[in-house]
Amino acid sequence: MNINRLLFQKMDENTTNSTYNGIITTSYHNSHSFINNISVVVNIGGLQSTPGAAHFLEHMKFWYNNTNLYDTMNKLQTVLNATTSEFTTDFSLCCTKNQITISINHLLKSLYNHTFSIDIFEKEKKVIINEIKGYDLLISDKEQLNFIRKIIGRIPEVKSLTIEELSKLSIKNYQKNNTHIYIYGDMSIDNEESTSNNYNNGVLHIPIKFIDKECTISGKNIEIIIKVLYLTFCGDFNFTYHGRYIKTNQAYRKLSKIHFDNDDYLIFKNNSFKRVVDLLEDPNSALRFLEFFKIQKGDFSRFYDCMSNSLKLETLLDNLITEVN
């Protein structure tokens, strides 16, 4: 594959920022993808409410008019899953091109329903309590277990939750203006008017958590991407993305600066280009990338230009070394 600016321009052409039924939507088109991967992200997580409430609400969203959403999706041959993290609840769908619109519509209908059956509420409460017991038995790492408990709650906390609390939490958080849809694949969906594609000049402040220290890196989304790529390249760190921060289970190692007058710069640049291209070939990685870095049309060309400007890049990396060292 010839990696050049035309390739990154093509990646921008494949990126669409729009709305669907009033919900902000980011799509990445891959004509070679047989399956569409969709992530519907609601900005309510385990750390933003009573422990266990957001996770309990996720369970309740799998029911609509006493019908389980799994059954509805199975009839459409659509795979459905959901995860509650610290700051978001993510509902994921995998389906063919012909089923994307109807699958999303069924999911959204359930997400924006705020009336729950007391029988299903009690049934899901028992399911969650058994889930908590399972984690308590299977996970011996105290730090990991305490993190899980922040999301799913402890048994007394879950038992104390009421159907009225969940309904109020649903009304407050499960709204169109608190939801973002991400789509990857050879999609067929009727998007509404495009949202502004102007470059977002807002500065992001992203904490990075090592096992022995924490620091914060700052910059526009493209600059954050480059800084993370440099940490991966020079520090050999493996990062996971957690909505509002980046984490690694590795100890911090002091960064050194690459030399821009020899092959180091070319190796880093080419390695970074390839990593981004490879990310967008994998549906799950692509969706996480689009979501975490708030990608807009034009960002891939901006990324290429910034990486190709050695003076600008050197200044950016000097700033990174100061931030983390």
CSV table of C-alpha atoms in Angstrom, one decimal:
chain,number,residue,atom,x,y,z
A,1,MET,CA,0.0,0.0,0.0
A,2,ASN,CA,1.3,3.4,-1.0
A,3,ILE,CA,0.9,5.6,2.1
A,4,ASN,CA,0.7,9.2,1.0
A,5,ARG,CA,-1.4,12.3,1.4
A,6,LEU,CA,-3.9,11.1,-1.2
A,7,LEU,CA,-4.6,8.1,1.0
A,8,PHE,CA,-5.4,10.3,4.0
A,9,GLN,CA,-7.6,12.5,1.9
A,10,LYS,CA,-9.5,9.4,0.9
A,11,MET,CA,-9.9,8.5,4.6
A,12,ASP,CA,-11.4,12.0,5.1
A,13,GLU,CA,-13.8,11.3,2.2
A,14,ASN,CA,-14.8,8.1,4.0
A,15,THR,CA,-15.6,10.1,7.2
A,16,THR,CA,-19.0,11.7,7.6
A,17,ASN,CA,-20.2,13.9,10.5
A,18,SER,CA,-24.0,14.2,10.4
A,19,THR,CA,-27.1,13.6,12.4
A,20,TYR,CA,-29.6,10.7,12.4
A,21,ASN,CA,-33.0,11.4,13.9
A,22,GLY,CA,-31.5,14.3,15.7
A,23,ILE,CA,-28.5,12.4,17.1
A,24,ILE,CA,-25.0,13.4,16.3
A,25,THR,CA,-23.4,10.6,14.2
A,26,THR,CA,-19.9,9.9,13.0
A,27,SER,CA,-19.5,7.3,10.2
A,28,TYR,CA,-16.5,5.7,8.5
A,29,HIS,CA,-17.2,4.1,5.2
A,30,ASN,CA,-15.4,0.9,4.3
A,31,SER,CA,-16.8,-0.6,1.0
A,32,HIS,CA,-15.0,-3.9,1.7
A,33,SER,CA,-16.8,-4.5,5.0
A,34,PHE,CA,-19.6,-7.0,4.8
A,35,ILE,CA,-20.8,-6.3,8.4
A,36,ASN,CA,-21.7,-2.9,9.8
A,37,ASN,CA,-20.5,-2.2,13.3
A,38,ILE,CA,-22.5,0.4,15.2
A,39,SER,CA,-21.8,1.9,18.6
A,40,VAL,CA,-24.5,4.0,20.3
A,41,VAL,CA,-22.8,5.8,23.2
A,42,VAL,CA,-24.9,7.4,26.0
A,43,ASN,CA,-23.0,9.7,28.3
A,44,ILE,CA,-23.9,8.0,31.6
A,45,GLY,CA,-21.5,5.8,33.4
A,46,GLY,CA,-20.9,4.0,36.7
A,47,LEU,CA,-19.0,7.0,38.3
A,48,GLN,CA,-21.7,9.5,37.4
A,49,SER,CA,-24.6,8.1,39.5
A,50,THR,CA,-25.3,5.9,42.5
A,51,PRO,CA,-23.0,2.9,42.2
A,52,GLY,CA,-24.7,0.2,40.1
A,53,ALA,CA,-27.5,2.5,38.8
A,54,ALA,CA,-26.1,3.1,35.3
A,55,HIS,CA,-25.3,-0.6,34.9
A,56,PHE,CA,-28.8,-1.6,36.2
A,57,LEU,CA,-30.3,0.9,33.7
A,58,GLU,CA,-28.3,-0.7,30.9
A,59,HIS,CA,-30.1,-4.0,31.8
A,60,MET,CA,-33.5,-2.4,31.7
A,61,LYS,CA,-32.8,-0.9,28.3
A,62,PHE,CA,-32.9,-4.5,26.9
A,63,TRP,CA,-36.6,-4.6,27.4
A,64,TYR,CA,-39.4,-2.8,25.5
A,65,ASN,CA,-43.1,-3.6,26.0
A,66,ASN,CA,-42.1,-6.8,27.8
A,67,THR,CA,-40.1,-7.9,24.8
A,68,ASN,CA,-36.4,-8.6,25.2
A,69,LEU,CA,-34.3,-6.7,22.7
A,70,TYR,CA,-32.1,-9.7,22.1
A,71,ASP,CA,-35.1,-11.5,20.6
A,72,THR,CA,-36.0,-8.6,18.4
A,73,MET,CA,-32.4,-8.3,17.1
A,74,ASN,CA,-32.1,-12.1,16.6
A,75,LYS,CA,-35.0,-12.0,14.2
A,76,LEU,CA,-33.1,-9.3,12.3
A,77,GLN,CA,-29.9,-11.4,12.5
A,78,THR,CA,-28.3,-8.5,14.3
A,79,VAL,CA,-25.8,-9.1,17.1
A,80,LEU,CA,-26.4,-6.8,20.2
A,81,ASN,CA,-24.2,-6.2,23.2
A,82,ALA,CA,-23.8,-3.5,25.8
A,83,THR,CA,-21.1,-2.3,28.3
A,84,THR,CA,-21.2,0.2,31.1
A,85,SER,CA,-17.9,2.0,31.9
A,86,GLU,CA,-17.0,4.8,34.2
A,87,PHE,CA,-18.4,7.6,32.0
A,88,THR,CA,-20.5,6.0,29.3
A,89,THR,CA,-22.9,3.2,28.4
A,90,ASP,CA,-22.1,1.7,25.0
A,91,PHE,CA,-24.7,-0.3,23.0
A,92,SER,CA,-23.1,-2.2,20.1
A,93,LEU,CA,-24.7,-3.7,17.0
A,94,CYS,CA,-23.3,-5.8,14.2
A,95,CYS,CA,-25.6,-6.3,11.2
A,96,THR,CA,-25.7,-6.4,7.4
A,97,LYS,CA,-26.1,-3.3,5.3
A,98,ASN,CA,-29.8,-4.0,4.7
A,99,GLN,CA,-30.6,-4.2,8.4
A,100,ILE,CA,-28.7,-1.2,9.8
A,101,THR,CA,-31.6,1.3,9.8
A,102,ILE,CA,-34.2,-1.0,11.3
A,103,SER,CA,-31.7,-2.3,13.9
A,104,ILE,CA,-30.7,1.2,15.0
A,105,ASN,CA,-34.4,2.3,15.2
A,106,HIS,CA,-35.3,-0.6,17.4
A,107,LEU,CA,-32.4,0.1,19.7
A,108,LEU,CA,-33.2,3.8,19.9
A,109,LYS,CA,-36.8,3.1,20.6
A,110,SER,CA,-35.8,1.1,23.6
A,111,LEU,CA,-33.1,3.5,24.8
A,112,TYR,CA,-35.6,6.4,24.9
A,113,ASN,CA,-38.2,4.5,26.7
A,114,HIS,CA,-38.4,5.5,30.4
A,115,THR,CA,-41.3,3.4,31.6
A,116,PHE,CA,-40.3,0.0,33.1
A,117,SER,CA,-42.2,-3.1,34.2
A,118,ILE,CA,-41.9,-3.8,37.9
A,119,ASP,CA,-41.7,-7.6,37.1
A,120,ILE,CA,-38.8,-7.1,34.8
A,121,PHE,CA,-37.2,-4.7,37.3
A,122,GLU,CA,-37.2,-7.4,40.0
A,123,LYS,CA,-36.1,-10.0,37.5
A,124,GLU,CA,-33.1,-7.9,36.4
A,125,LYS,CA,-32.2,-7.1,40.0
A,126,LYS,CA,-31.8,-10.8,40.7
A,127,VAL,CA,-29.7,-11.2,37.5
A,128,ILE,CA,-27.4,-8.4,38.6
A,129,ILE,CA,-27.0,-9.7,42.1
A,130,ASN,CA,-25.9,-13.1,40.7
A,131,GLU,CA,-23.5,-11.2,38.4
A,132,ILE,CA,-22.0,-9.4,41.4
A,133,LYS,CA,-21.6,-12.8,43.3
A,134,GLY,CA,-19.9,-14.2,40.2
A,135,TYR,CA,-17.3,-11.4,40.2
A,136,ASP,CA,-16.7,-11.8,43.9
A,137,LEU,CA,-15.9,-15.4,43.4
A,138,LEU,CA,-13.9,-15.2,40.2
A,139,ILE,CA,-11.7,-12.1,40.7
A,140,SER,CA,-9.0,-12.2,43.4
A,141,ASP,CA,-7.3,-8.9,42.4
A,142,LYS,CA,-8.7,-6.4,44.9
A,143,GLU,CA,-8.0,-3.3,42.8
A,144,GLN,CA,-9.8,-4.8,39.8
A,145,LEU,CA,-12.7,-6.0,41.9
A,146,ASN,CA,-13.1,-2.5,43.5
A,147,PHE,CA,-13.1,-1.0,40.0
A,148,ILE,CA,-15.8,-3.3,38.9
A,149,ARG,CA,-17.9,-2.6,42.0
A,150,LYS,CA,-17.8,1.1,41.2
A,151,ILE,CA,-19.6,0.3,38.0
A,152,ILE,CA,-22.0,-2.5,38.9
A,153,GLY,CA,-22.3,-1.7,42.6
A,154,ARG,CA,-22.4,-3.9,45.6
A,155,ILE,CA,-25.3,-6.1,46.5
A,156,PRO,CA,-26.8,-3.8,49.2
A,157,GLU,CA,-26.5,-0.8,46.8
A,158,VAL,CA,-28.3,-2.7,44.0
A,159,LYS,CA,-31.0,-4.0,46.4
A,160,SER,CA,-31.7,-0.4,47.5
A,161,LEU,CA,-32.3,0.9,44.0
A,162,THR,CA,-35.9,1.6,43.1
A,163,ILE,CA,-37.7,1.6,39.8
A,164,GLU,CA,-38.5,5.2,40.3
A,165,GLU,CA,-34.8,6.1,40.6
A,166,LEU,CA,-34.0,4.3,37.4
A,167,SER,CA,-36.8,6.0,35.6
A,168,LYS,CA,-35.6,9.5,36.7
A,169,LEU,CA,-32.0,8.6,35.8
A,170,SER,CA,-33.2,7.4,32.3
A,171,ILE,CA,-35.2,10.6,31.7
A,172,LYS,CA,-32.2,12.7,32.6
A,173,ASN,CA,-29.5,10.9,30.7
A,174,TYR,CA,-31.1,8.9,27.8
A,175,GLN,CA,-31.8,11.8,25.6
A,176,LYS,CA,-30.8,12.5,22.0
A,177,ASN,CA,-28.5,15.4,23.0
A,178,ASN,CA,-26.6,13.0,25.3
A,179,THR,CA,-26.1,10.3,22.7
A,180,HIS,CA,-23.6,9.8,19.9
A,181,ILE,CA,-23.8,7.2,17.1
A,182,TYR,CA,-20.6,5.7,15.5
A,183,ILE,CA,-20.9,3.6,12.4
A,184,TYR,CA,-18.2,1.6,10.6
A,185,GLY,CA,-18.7,-0.4,7.4
A,186,ASP,CA,-20.4,-0.3,4.0
A,187,MET,CA,-23.4,1.5,5.6
A,188,SER,CA,-26.8,2.3,4.1
A,189,ILE,CA,-28.4,4.9,6.4
A,190,ASP,CA,-30.3,8.1,5.7
A,191,ASN,CA,-28.3,10.7,7.5
A,192,GLU,CA,-29.8,14.1,7.9
A,193,GLU,CA,-28.1,17.5,7.4
A,194,SER,CA,-24.3,17.4,7.9
A,195,THR,CA,-23.0,19.0,11.0
A,196,SER,CA,-20.2,21.6,10.8
A,197,ASN,CA,-17.0,20.2,9.5
A,198,ASN,CA,-15.0,23.2,10.7
A,199,TYR,CA,-11.8,22.2,12.6
A,200,ASN,CA,-12.4,22.0,16.3
A,201,ASN,CA,-9.9,24.3,17.9
A,202,GLY,CA,-10.8,23.2,21.4
A,203,VAL,CA,-7.9,21.9,23.5
A,204,LEU,CA,-8.3,18.5,25.1
A,205,HIS,CA,-6.7,17.6,28.4
A,206,ILE,CA,-6.2,13.8,28.6
A,207,PRO,CA,-4.8,12.1,31.7
A,208,ILE,CA,-2.5,9.2,31.2
A,209,LYS,CA,-2.3,6.7,34.0
A,210,PHE,CA,0.9,4.5,34.4
A,211,ILE,CA,1.1,2.1,37.3
A,212,ASP,CA,3.6,4.4,39.1
A,213,LYS,CA,2.6,7.9,38.0
A,214,GLU,CA,0.0,10.0,36.3
A,215,CYS,CA,0.4,12.9,33.9
A,216,THR,CA,-1.8,15.0,31.6
A,217,ILE,CA,-1.2,15.7,27.9
A,218,SER,CA,-2.9,18.5,26.2
A,219,GLY,CA,-3.6,19.7,22.7
A,220,LYS,CA,-6.1,19.5,19.8
A,221,ASN,CA,-7.3,16.1,18.9
A,222,ILE,CA,-4.7,15.6,16.2
A,223,GLU,CA,-1.9,16.6,18.5
A,224,ILE,CA,-3.2,14.2,21.2
A,225,ILE,CA,-3.1,11.4,18.6
A,226,ILE,CA,0.5,12.2,17.6
A,227,LYS,CA,1.6,12.4,21.3
A,228,VAL,CA,0.0,8.9,22.0
A,229,LEU,CA,1.7,7.5,18.9
A,230,TYR,CA,5.0,8.9,20.1
A,231,LEU,CA,4.6,7.3,23.5
A,232,THR,CA,3.8,4.0,21.9
A,233,PHE,CA,6.7,4.3,19.5
A,234,CYS,CA,9.5,5.5,21.9
A,235,GLY,CA,8.2,4.2,25.2
A,236,ASP,CA,6.8,0.9,23.9
A,237,PHE,CA,3.7,1.5,26.0
A,238,ASN,CA,0.5,-0.4,25.3
A,239,PHE,CA,-2.5,1.8,26.1
A,240,THR,CA,-6.2,1.2,26.6
A,241,TYR,CA,-8.8,4.0,26.3
A,242,HIS,CA,-11.3,4.7,29.0
A,243,GLY,CA,-13.6,7.5,27.7
A,244,ARG,CA,-11.8,10.4,29.4
A,245,TYR,CA,-8.3,9.0,30.1
A,246,ILE,CA,-5.7,6.6,28.8
A,247,LYS,CA,-4.2,3.8,30.9
A,248,THR,CA,-1.4,1.3,30.7
A,249,ASN,CA,-0.4,-1.4,33.2
A,250,GLN,CA,3.3,-0.6,32.6
A,251,ALA,CA,5.6,1.5,34.7
A,252,TYR,CA,6.7,4.8,33.2
A,253,ARG,CA,10.0,5.0,31.5
A,254,LYS,CA,11.6,8.4,30.9
A,255,LEU,CA,11.2,9.5,27.2
A,256,SER,CA,14.1,10.5,25.1
A,257,LYS,CA,13.7,12.7,22.0
A,258,ILE,CA,14.2,11.4,18.5
A,259,HIS,CA,16.7,13.0,16.2
A,260,PHE,CA,15.1,14.9,13.3
A,261,ASP,CA,18.3,14.9,11.3
A,262,ASN,CA,18.5,11.2,10.8
A,263,ASP,CA,16.3,8.1,10.1
A,264,ASP,CA,14.6,8.3,13.5
A,265,TYR,CA,12.1,10.9,12.3
A,266,LEU,CA,11.3,9.0,9.1
A,267,ILE,CA,10.9,5.7,11.0
A,268,PHE,CA,8.5,7.3,13.5
A,269,LYS,CA,6.5,9.1,10.8
A,270,ASN,CA,6.1,6.0,8.6
A,271,ASN,CA,5.3,3.8,11.6
A,272,SER,CA,2.6,6.3,12.7
A,273,PHE,CA,1.1,6.5,9.3
A,274,LYS,CA,0.9,2.7,9.1
A,275,ARG,CA,-0.6,2.4,12.6
A,276,VAL,CA,-3.5,4.8,11.8
A,277,VAL,CA,-4.2,3.0,8.5
A,278,ASP,CA,-4.1,-0.3,10.3
A,279,LEU,CA,-6.5,0.9,13.0
A,280,LEU,CA,-9.1,1.9,10.4
A,281,GLU,CA,-9.0,-1.6,8.9
A,282,ASP,CA,-10.3,-3.1,12.1
A,283,PRO,CA,-13.9,-2.3,13.0
A,284,ASN,CA,-13.6,-2.3,16.8
A,285,SER,CA,-10.4,-0.4,16.8
A,286,ALA,CA,-11.8,2.1,14.3
A,287,LEU,CA,-14.9,2.8,16.4
A,288,ARG,CA,-12.8,3.4,19.5
A,289,PHE,CA,-10.5,5.7,17.6
A,290,LEU,CA,-13.4,7.7,16.2
A,291,GLU,CA,-15.0,8.1,19.6
A,292,PHE,CA,-12.0,8.8,21.8
A,293,PHE,CA,-10.3,11.3,19.5
A,294,LYS,CA,-13.5,13.0,18.4
A,295,ILE,CA,-12.7,12.6,14.7
A,296,GLN,CA,-14.1,15.0,12.1
A,297,LYS,CA,-13.9,15.1,8.4
A,298,GLY,CA,-10.5,16.6,7.5
A,299,ASP,CA,-8.7,15.3,10.6
A,300,PHE,CA,-6.8,12.6,8.7
A,301,SER,CA,-5.3,15.2,6.2
A,302,ARG,CA,-4.5,17.5,9.1
A,303,PHE,CA,-2.8,14.5,10.8
A,304,TYR,CA,-0.7,13.8,7.7
A,305,ASP,CA,0.3,17.4,7.3
A,306,CYS,CA,1.3,17.8,11.0
A,307,MET,CA,3.4,14.6,10.9
A,308,SER,CA,5.1,15.8,7.7
A,309,ASN,CA,6.1,19.2,9.1
A,310,SER,CA,9.3,18.3,11.0
A,311,LEU,CA,9.6,21.7,12.7
A,312,LYS,CA,6.0,21.7,14.0
A,313,LEU,CA,6.3,18.1,15.0
A,314,GLU,CA,9.6,18.7,16.9
A,315,THR,CA,7.9,21.5,18.9
A,316,LEU,CA,4.9,19.3,19.6
A,317,LEU,CA,7.1,16.4,20.9
A,318,ASP,CA,9.3,18.7,23.0
A,319,ASN,CA,6.0,19.8,24.7
A,320,LEU,CA,5.0,16.1,25.2
A,321,ILE,CA,8.4,15.3,26.8
A,322,THR,CA,7.9,18.2,29.2
A,323,GLU,CA,4.4,17.0,30.1
A,324,VAL,CA,5.3,13.4,30.9
A,325,ASN,CA,8.9,13.8,32.2
